[in-house]
XYZ file of C-alpha atoms in Angstrom:
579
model
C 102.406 109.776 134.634
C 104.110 110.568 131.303
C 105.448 113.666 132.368
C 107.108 111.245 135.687
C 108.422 109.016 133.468
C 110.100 111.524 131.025
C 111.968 113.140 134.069
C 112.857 109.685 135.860
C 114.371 108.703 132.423
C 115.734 111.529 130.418
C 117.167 109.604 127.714
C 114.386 108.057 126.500
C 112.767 109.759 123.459
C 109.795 107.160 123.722
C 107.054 105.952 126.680
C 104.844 102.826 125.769
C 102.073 101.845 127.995
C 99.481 99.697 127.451
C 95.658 99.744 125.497
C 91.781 98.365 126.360
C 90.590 96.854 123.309
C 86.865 97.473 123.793
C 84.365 95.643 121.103
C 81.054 95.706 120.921
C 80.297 92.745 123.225
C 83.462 92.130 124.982
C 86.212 94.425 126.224
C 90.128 92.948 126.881
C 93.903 94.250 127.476
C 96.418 94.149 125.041
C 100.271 94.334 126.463
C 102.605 96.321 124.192
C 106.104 95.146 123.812
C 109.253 97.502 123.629
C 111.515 95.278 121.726
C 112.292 96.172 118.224
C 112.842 92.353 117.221
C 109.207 91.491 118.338
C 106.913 94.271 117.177
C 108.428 93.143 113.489
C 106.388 90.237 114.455
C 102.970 91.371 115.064
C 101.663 87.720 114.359
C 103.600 86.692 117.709
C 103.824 89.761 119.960
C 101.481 92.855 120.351
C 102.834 96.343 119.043
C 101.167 99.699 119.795
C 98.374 99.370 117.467
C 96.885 102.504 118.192
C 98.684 106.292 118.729
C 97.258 107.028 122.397
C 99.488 104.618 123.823
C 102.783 105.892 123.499
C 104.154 109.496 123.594
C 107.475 110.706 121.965
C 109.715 113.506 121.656
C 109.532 115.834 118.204
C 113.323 115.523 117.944
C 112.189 112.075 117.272
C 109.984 112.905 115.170
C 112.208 115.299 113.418
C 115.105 112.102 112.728
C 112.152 110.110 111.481
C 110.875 112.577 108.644
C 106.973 112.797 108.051
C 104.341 110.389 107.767
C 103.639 108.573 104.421
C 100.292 110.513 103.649
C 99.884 108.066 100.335
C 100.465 104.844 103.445
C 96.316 105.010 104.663
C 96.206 101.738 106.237
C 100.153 101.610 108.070
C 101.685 105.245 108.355
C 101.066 104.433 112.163
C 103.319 101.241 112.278
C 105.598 102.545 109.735
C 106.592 105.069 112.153
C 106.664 102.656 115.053
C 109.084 100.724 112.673
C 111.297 103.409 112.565
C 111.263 104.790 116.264
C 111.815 101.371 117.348
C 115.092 100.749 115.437
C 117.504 103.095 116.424
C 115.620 105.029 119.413
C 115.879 104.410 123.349
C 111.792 103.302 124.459
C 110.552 102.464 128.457
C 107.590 101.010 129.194
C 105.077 101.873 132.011
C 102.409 99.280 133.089
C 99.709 101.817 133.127
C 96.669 101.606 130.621
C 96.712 105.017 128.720
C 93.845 104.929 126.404
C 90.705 102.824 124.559
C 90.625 101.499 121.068
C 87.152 100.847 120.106
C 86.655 98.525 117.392
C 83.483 99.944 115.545
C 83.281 98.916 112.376
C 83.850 102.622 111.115
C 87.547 103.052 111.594
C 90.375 101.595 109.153
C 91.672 98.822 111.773
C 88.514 97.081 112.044
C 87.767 96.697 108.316
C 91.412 96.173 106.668
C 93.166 93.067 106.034
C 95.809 93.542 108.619
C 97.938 90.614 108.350
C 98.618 91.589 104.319
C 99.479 95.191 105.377
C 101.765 94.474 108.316
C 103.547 92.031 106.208
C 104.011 94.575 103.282
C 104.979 97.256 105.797
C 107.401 95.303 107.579
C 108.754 93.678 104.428
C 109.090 97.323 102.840
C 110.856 98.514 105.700
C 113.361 95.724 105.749
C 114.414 96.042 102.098
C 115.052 99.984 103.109
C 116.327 100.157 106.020
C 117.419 97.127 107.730
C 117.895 94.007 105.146
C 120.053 92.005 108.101
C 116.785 91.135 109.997
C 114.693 90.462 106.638
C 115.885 86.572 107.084
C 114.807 86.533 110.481
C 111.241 87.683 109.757
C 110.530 85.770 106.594
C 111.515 82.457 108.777
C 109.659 83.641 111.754
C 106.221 84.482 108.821
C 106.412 81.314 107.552
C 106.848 79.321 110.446
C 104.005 80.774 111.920
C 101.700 80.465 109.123
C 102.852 77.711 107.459
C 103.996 74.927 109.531
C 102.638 75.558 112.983
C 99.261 76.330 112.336
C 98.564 74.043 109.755
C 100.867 71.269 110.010
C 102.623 69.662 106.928
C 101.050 66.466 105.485
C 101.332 64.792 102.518
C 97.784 64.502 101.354
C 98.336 68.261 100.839
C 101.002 67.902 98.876
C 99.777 65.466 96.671
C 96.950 67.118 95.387
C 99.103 70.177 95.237
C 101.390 68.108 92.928
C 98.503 66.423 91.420
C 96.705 70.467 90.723
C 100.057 71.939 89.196
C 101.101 69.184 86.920
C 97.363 69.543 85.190
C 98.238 72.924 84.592
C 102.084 72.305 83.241
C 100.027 69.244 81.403
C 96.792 71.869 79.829
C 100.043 74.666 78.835
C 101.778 71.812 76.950
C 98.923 70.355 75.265
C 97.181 73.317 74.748
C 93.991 72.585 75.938
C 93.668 76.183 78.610
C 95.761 78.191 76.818
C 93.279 80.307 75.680
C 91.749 80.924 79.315
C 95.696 82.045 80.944
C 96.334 84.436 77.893
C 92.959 85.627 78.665
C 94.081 86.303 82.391
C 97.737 87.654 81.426
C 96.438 89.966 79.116
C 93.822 91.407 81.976
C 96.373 91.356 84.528
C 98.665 93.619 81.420
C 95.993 96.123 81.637
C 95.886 96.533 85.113
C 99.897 97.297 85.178
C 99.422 99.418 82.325
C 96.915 101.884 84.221
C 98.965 101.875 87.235
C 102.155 103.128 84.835
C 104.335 99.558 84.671
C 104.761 99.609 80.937
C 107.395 96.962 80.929
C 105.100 94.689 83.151
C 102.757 95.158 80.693
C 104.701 94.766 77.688
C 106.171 91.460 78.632
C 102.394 89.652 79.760
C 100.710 91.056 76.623
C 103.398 88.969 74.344
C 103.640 86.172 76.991
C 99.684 85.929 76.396
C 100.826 85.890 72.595
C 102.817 83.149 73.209
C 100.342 80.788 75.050
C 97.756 81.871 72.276
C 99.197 82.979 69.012
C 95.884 83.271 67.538
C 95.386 86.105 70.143
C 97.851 88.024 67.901
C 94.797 88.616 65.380
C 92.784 90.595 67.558
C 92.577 94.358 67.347
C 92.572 94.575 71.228
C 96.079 92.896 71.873
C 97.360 94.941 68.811
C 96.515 98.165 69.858
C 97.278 97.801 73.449
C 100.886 96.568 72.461
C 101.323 99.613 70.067
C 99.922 101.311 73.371
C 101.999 99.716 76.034
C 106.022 99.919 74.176
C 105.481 103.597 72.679
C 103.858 105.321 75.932
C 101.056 107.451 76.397
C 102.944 110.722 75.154
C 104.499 109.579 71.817
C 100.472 108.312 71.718
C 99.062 111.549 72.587
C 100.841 113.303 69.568
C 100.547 110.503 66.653
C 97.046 110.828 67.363
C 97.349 114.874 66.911
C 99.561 114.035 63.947
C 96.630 111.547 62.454
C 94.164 114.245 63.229
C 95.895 116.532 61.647
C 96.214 114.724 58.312
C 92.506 113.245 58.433
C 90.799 116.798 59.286
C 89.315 118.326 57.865
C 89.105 116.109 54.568
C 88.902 118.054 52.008
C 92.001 120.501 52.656
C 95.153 120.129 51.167
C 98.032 118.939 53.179
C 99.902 122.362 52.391
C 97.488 124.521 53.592
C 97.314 123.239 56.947
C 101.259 122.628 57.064
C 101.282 126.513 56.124
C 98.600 127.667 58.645
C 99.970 125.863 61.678
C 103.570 127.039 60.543
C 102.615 130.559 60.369
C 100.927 130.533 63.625
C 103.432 128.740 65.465
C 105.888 131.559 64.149
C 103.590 133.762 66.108
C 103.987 132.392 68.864
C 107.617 132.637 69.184
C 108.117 129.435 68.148
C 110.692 129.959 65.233
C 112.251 126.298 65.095
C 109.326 124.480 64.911
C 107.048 127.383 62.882
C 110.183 127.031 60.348
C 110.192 123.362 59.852
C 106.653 123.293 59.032
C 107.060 126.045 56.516
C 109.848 123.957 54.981
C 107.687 120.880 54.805
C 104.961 123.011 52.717
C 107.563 124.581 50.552
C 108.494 120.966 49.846
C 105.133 119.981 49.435
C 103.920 122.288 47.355
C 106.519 125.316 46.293
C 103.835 127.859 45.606
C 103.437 128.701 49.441
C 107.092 130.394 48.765
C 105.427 133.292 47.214
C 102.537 133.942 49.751
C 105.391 134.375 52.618
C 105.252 137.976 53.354
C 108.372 140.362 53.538
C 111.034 137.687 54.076
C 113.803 139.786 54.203
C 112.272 142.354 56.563
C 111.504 139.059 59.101
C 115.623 138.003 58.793
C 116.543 141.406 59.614
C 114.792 141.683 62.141
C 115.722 138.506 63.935
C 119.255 138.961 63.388
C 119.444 142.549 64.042
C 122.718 143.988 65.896
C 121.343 143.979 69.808
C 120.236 140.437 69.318
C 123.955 139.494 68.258
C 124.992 141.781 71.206
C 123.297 139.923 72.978
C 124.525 136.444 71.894
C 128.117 138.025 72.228
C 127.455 138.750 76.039
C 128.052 135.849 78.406
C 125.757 137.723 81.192
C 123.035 137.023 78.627
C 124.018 133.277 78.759
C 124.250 133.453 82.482
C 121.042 134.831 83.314
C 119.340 132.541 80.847
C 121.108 129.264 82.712
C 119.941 130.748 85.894
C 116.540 130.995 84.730
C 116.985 127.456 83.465
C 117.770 126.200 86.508
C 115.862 128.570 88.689
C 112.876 125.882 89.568
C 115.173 123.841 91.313
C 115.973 126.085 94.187
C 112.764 127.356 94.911
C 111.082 123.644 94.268
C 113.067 122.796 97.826
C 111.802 126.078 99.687
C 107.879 125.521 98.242
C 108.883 121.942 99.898
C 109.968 123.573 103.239
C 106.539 126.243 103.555
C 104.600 122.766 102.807
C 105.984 121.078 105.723
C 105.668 124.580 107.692
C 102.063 124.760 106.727
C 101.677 120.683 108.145
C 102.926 121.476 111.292
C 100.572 124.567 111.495
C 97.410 122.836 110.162
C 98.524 120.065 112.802
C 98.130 123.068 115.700
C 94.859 124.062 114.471
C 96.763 127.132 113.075
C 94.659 126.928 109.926
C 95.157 130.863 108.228
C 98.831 130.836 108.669
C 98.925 127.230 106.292
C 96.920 128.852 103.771
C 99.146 131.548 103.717
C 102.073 129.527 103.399
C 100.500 126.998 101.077
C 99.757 129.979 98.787
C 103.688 131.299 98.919
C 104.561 127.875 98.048
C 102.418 127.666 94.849
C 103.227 130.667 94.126
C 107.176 130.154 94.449
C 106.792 126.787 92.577
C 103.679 126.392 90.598
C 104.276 122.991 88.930
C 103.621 122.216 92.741
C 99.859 122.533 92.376
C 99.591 119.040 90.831
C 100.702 117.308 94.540
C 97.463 116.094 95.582
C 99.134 115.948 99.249
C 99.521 119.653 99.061
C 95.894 120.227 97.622
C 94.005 118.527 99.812
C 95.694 120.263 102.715
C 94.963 123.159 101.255
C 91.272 122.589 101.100
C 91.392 120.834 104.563
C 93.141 123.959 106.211
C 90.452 126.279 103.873
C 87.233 124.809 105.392
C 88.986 124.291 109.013
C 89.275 121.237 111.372
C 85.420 120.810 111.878
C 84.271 120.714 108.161
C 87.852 118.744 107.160
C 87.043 116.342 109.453
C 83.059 115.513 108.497
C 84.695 115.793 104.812
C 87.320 113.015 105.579
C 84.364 111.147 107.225
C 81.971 111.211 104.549
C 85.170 110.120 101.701
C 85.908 106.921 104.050
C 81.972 106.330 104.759
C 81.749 105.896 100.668
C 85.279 104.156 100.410
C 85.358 101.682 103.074
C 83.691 98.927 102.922
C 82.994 98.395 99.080
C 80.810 95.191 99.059
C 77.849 97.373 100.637
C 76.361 100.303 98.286
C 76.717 104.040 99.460
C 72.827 104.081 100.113
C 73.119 100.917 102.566
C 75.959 102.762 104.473
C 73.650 105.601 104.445
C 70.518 104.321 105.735
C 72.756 102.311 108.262
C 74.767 105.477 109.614
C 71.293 107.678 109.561
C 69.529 105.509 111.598
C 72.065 104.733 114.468
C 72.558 108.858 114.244
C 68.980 108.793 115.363
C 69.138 106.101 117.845
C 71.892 108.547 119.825
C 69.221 111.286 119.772
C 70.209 113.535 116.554
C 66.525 113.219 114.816
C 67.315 116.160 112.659
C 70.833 114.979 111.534
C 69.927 111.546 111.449
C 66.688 112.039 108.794
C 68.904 114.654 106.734
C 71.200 111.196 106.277
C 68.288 108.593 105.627
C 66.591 111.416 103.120
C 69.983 110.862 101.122
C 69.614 107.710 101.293
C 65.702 107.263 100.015
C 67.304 109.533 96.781
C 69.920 107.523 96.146
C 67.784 104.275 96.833
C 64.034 104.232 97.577
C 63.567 101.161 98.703
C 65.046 101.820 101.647
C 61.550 103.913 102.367
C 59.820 100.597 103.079
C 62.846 99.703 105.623
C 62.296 102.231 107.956
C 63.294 101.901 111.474
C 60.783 102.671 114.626
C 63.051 104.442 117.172
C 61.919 104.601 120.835
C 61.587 108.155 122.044
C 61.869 106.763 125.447
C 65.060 105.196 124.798
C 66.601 108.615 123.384
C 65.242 110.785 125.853
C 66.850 109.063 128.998
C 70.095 108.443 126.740
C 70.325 112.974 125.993
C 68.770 114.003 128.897
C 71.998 115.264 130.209
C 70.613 118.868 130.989
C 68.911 119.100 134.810
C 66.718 121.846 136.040
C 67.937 122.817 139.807
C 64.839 122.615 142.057
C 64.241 126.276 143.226
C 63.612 126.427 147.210
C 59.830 127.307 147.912
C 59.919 128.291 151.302
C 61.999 131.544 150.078
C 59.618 134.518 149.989
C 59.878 137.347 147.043
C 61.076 139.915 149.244
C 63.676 137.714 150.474
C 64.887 137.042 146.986
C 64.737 140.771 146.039
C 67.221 141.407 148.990
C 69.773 138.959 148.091
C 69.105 139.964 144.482
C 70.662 143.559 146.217
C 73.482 142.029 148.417
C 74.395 140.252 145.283
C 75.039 142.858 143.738
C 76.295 145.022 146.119
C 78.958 142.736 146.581
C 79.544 142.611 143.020
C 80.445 146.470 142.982
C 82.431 146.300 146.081
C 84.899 143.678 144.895
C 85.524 145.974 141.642
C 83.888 143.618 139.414
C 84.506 144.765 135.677
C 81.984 145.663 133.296
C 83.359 142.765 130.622
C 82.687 140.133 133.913
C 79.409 141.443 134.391
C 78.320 141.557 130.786
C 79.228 137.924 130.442
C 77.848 136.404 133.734
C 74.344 138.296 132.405
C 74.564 136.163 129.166
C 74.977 132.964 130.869
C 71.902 134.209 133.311
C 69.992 134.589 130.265
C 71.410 131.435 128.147
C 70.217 129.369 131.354
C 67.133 130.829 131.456
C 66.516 130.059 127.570
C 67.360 126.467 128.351
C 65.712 126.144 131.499
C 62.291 127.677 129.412
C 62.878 125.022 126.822
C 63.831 121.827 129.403
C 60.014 123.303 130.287
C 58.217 122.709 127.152
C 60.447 120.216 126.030
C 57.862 117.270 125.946
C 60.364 114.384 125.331
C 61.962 114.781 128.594
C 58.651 114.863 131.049
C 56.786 112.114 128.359
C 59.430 109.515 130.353
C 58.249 111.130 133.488
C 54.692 110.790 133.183
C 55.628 107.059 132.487
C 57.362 106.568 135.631
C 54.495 108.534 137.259
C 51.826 106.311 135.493
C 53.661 103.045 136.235
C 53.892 104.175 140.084
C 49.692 104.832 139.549
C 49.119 101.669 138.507
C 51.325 99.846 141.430
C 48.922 101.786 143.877
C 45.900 100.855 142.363
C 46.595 97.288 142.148
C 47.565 97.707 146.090
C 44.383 99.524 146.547
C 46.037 103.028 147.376
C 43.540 104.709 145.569
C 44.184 108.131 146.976
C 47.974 107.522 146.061
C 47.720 106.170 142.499
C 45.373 109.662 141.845
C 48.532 111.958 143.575
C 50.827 110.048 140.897
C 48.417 110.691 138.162
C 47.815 114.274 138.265
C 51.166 115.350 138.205
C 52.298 112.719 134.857
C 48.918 114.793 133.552
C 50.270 118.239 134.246
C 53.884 116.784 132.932
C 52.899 115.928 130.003
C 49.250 116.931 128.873
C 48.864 114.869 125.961
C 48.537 112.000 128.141
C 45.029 112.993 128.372
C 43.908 111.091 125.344
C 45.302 108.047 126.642
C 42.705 105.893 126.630
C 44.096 103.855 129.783
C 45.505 106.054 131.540
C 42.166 108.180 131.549
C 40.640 105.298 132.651
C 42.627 104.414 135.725
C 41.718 108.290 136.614
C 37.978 107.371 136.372
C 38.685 104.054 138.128
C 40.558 105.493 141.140
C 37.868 108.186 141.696
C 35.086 106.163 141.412
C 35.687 103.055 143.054
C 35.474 99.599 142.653
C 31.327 99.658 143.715
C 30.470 102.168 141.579
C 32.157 100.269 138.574
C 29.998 97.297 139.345
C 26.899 99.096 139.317
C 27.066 100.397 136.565
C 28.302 97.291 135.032
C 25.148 95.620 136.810
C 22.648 98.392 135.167
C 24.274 97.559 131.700
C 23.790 94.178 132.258
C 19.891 94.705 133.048
């Protein structure tokens, strides 16, 4: 149908059809639209909210540029955003996919409304500030004045809440408890690199509280927040370095790390630090070694050649300036190795990954590009259990990691995976042991009928051995007559032999015939109730031979007795019991 609608319409670079919503308890159909004006709305109108309901061209994606990876909760709409602007979309009214709504997957556990608002606001501000107008009034129409309608009670205590506050700032009275708040919220901004943000709440806070200005805290994180973390990083070296060891002199450390930095091929700054212990304390003049021998050396006649030539200077700028050019062709084998690690081409984006760290090593510190590295290193199956188990212990932080564990372990067994499922809940009794006590009972019945996917044809018993031996013959007969290969042959021998292992262990697979001999033992005890004696003992034997541990049943064993014996001979010896 995609393919139909591509060739009936070859302009469009876009086909939108529709999506089931499927929930645990109810399932419904959600419409997409193909208007750009009303997917910026997705408070009003329904947008493709998941990616197996529309397909696209890559020159489209090509115009676009690649996803966000640093976007987790909208990269999907972002796109649609995009595509939507300036592309040509149909729609189809067919359904072209399910969206189930779990509980494990992003969707069902984010705060959508704050994210599509952010997204769409973003996008505005970029790329298309005309319609920003149109979508703030549409926003707060929708949420503001026609869901809850304007009243004045509302306002009033609105009024009433905000001119106590204006009223505790003027008098003083909660001053204390907002610098409190501004300088928390200063910290937060600081760790997420908004030093002026910071800057200006710490000495608002100051302001609402001078006496705030006395405490070592606000000091230090001011110092903290207006010189930066590298001027900090190096008055700290610098304090070090005066305060340690103690009992050295200041020379002698200014002359150690001068010397070695002179070693180092550091001359400027080795020099200056000489100068400060000559200054310091002039003795140090005499314990430099060979002074003259170190000039001559530096300013020896190739050296001045080589100031003198202007290829020197040349290939020294290009050098300079040599990071730039290859820092945009590691950024081209990056998107290379994407678009092979998105084909399940995972050996040829390691090897590009590595020519692009190798090209451009400052590129190692991109997270983007490590953890595609790693992802492409252990391939698709362990990337994606990885990428599972890192949104299992992200999402959803108001439950511990050994709740989510003990949760996710025992609906693992529920679906049949015993072995998978206790690896998970023995995690979780490590992490927590209380969740020992919590156990769940899971019905083997339940998981057997659920996996039982495998069937055992019924072989046909009226077929003699010789018979079989003959067409064994024919069979193969005809196999060397039609020029059968040997590779053909080799491999239709291992599936003979794979079917027979699985047929042997569908055999002594007790899970599967323990269901079985319940349906068998149910029928039994229809019969007997019916008085079909000879009936309910035919249903019994076999849900015996099924599954022998049955015999221990107490009831069951006893319905045998019952059906062979009889109703009379119960009594009697019921009566003789009695006597």
């Amino acid at each position: 149908k995609i393919a139909d609608a591509f060739e009936k319409n070859p302009e469009a670079e876009m086909v939108v059809g529709n999506l089931i919503f499927d929930y645990a308890d109810h399932t419904f159909l959600r419409n997409a639209e193909i208007d750009y004006k009303k997917i910026m709305l997705p408070f009003r109108y329904m947008f493709p909210i998941n990616p197996v309901s529309y397909f696209y061209k890559r020159s489209l994606q090509k115009e676009v540029g690649p996803f966000p990876l640093e976007n987790h909760l909208t990269m999907d709409y972002w796109f649609l955003l995009k595509a939507y602007q300036k592309h040509k979309l149909i729609k189809i009214e067919d359904y072209l996919g399910t969206f189930f709504m779990n509980g494990f997957n992003k969707t069902s556990g984010a705060d959508n409304r704050k994210n599509t608002h952010y997204r769409v606001l973003d996008h505005c501000w970029k790329h298309d500030r005309k319609n920003l107008p149109y979508y703030l009034f549409n926003y707060y129409k929708f949420f503001y004045y026609e869901k809850t309608p304007f009243n004045f009670k509302k306002l009033k205590s609105k009024a009433r809440k905000n001119l106590s506050r204006a009223y505790s700032i003027l008098t003083l009275k909660k001053n204390k408890y907002y610098s409190e708040r501004l300088f928390q919220s200063a910290r937060s901004d600081y760790y997420v690199n908004r030093r002026f943000k910071s800057t200006s709440k710490v000495l608002s806070s100051i302001l609402f509280n001078p006496k705030s200005l006395f405490q070592r805290s606000r000091q230090s994180f001011i110092v903290q927040s207006t010189l930066g973390p590298k001027i900090l990083e190096k008055l700290k070296t610098a304090y070090f370095f005066l305060t340690t060891p103690p009992g050295l002199p200041l020379a002698n450390k200014l002359h150690y790390y001068g010397t070695e930095f002179k070693k180092s091929n550091k001359f400027v700054k080795g020099n200056l630090l000489l100068l400060l212990t000559y200054l310091v304390s002039p003795r140090f003049i005499l314990k430099n070694k060979r002074p003259l021998r170190s000039i001559r050396n530096k300013f020896s006649l190739r050296k001045l050649f080589n100031y003198l030539n202007p290829l020197f200077w040349a290939r020294g700028l290009i050098n300079f300036f040599r990071f730039k050019k290859y820092k945009s062709y590691s950024s081209e084998y990056y998107i290379k190795a994407r678009e092979k690690y998105y084909y399940h081409k995972n050996f040829q984006s390691v090897f590009l990954l590595l020519f692009s760290f190798i090209i451009y090593p400052p590129a190692l510190k991109n997270i983007s590009r490590l953890n595609l590295f790693m992802y492409s290193l252990a391939g698709n199956s362990l990337a994606e259990k990885f990428k599972f188990a890192y949104h299992l212990y992200k999402d959803n932080p108001e439950y511990t990691f050994a709740h989510k564990l003990n949760y996710y372990g025992n609906e693992v067994r529920k679906e049949g995976k015993v072995i998978k499922g206790n690896f998970i809940l023995f995690c979780a009794y490590v992490l927590s042991p209380k969740y020992i006590l919590k156990r769940e009972k899971i019905k083997k019945l339940n998981v057997v009928s659920e996996n039982a996917t495998f069937k055992i044809p019924k072989h046909n018993s009226s077929i003699s051995a010789p018979s079989r031996l003959s067409n064994y013959k024919n069979h193969l007969r005809n196999l060397r007559s039609t020029g059968v290969g040997f590779d053909t042959r080799f491999k239709n021998s291992l599936e003979r032999s794979a079917y027979r292992i699985k047929r042997a262990y569908h055999y002594f697979r007790y899970r599967k015939f323990k269901a079985q001999s319940k349906d068998l033992y149910a029928q039994a005890i229809e019969n007997y109730k019916n008085n079909k004696r000879f009936k309910a003992a035919m249903s019994l034997i076999p849900s015996f031979i099924l599954y022998p541990v049955s015999i221990f049943n107490r009831n069951k064993f006893g319905l045998m007795i019952n059906t062979i014996t009889g109703h009379s001979l119960k009594a009697k010896i019921k009566g003789e019991n009695a006597e």
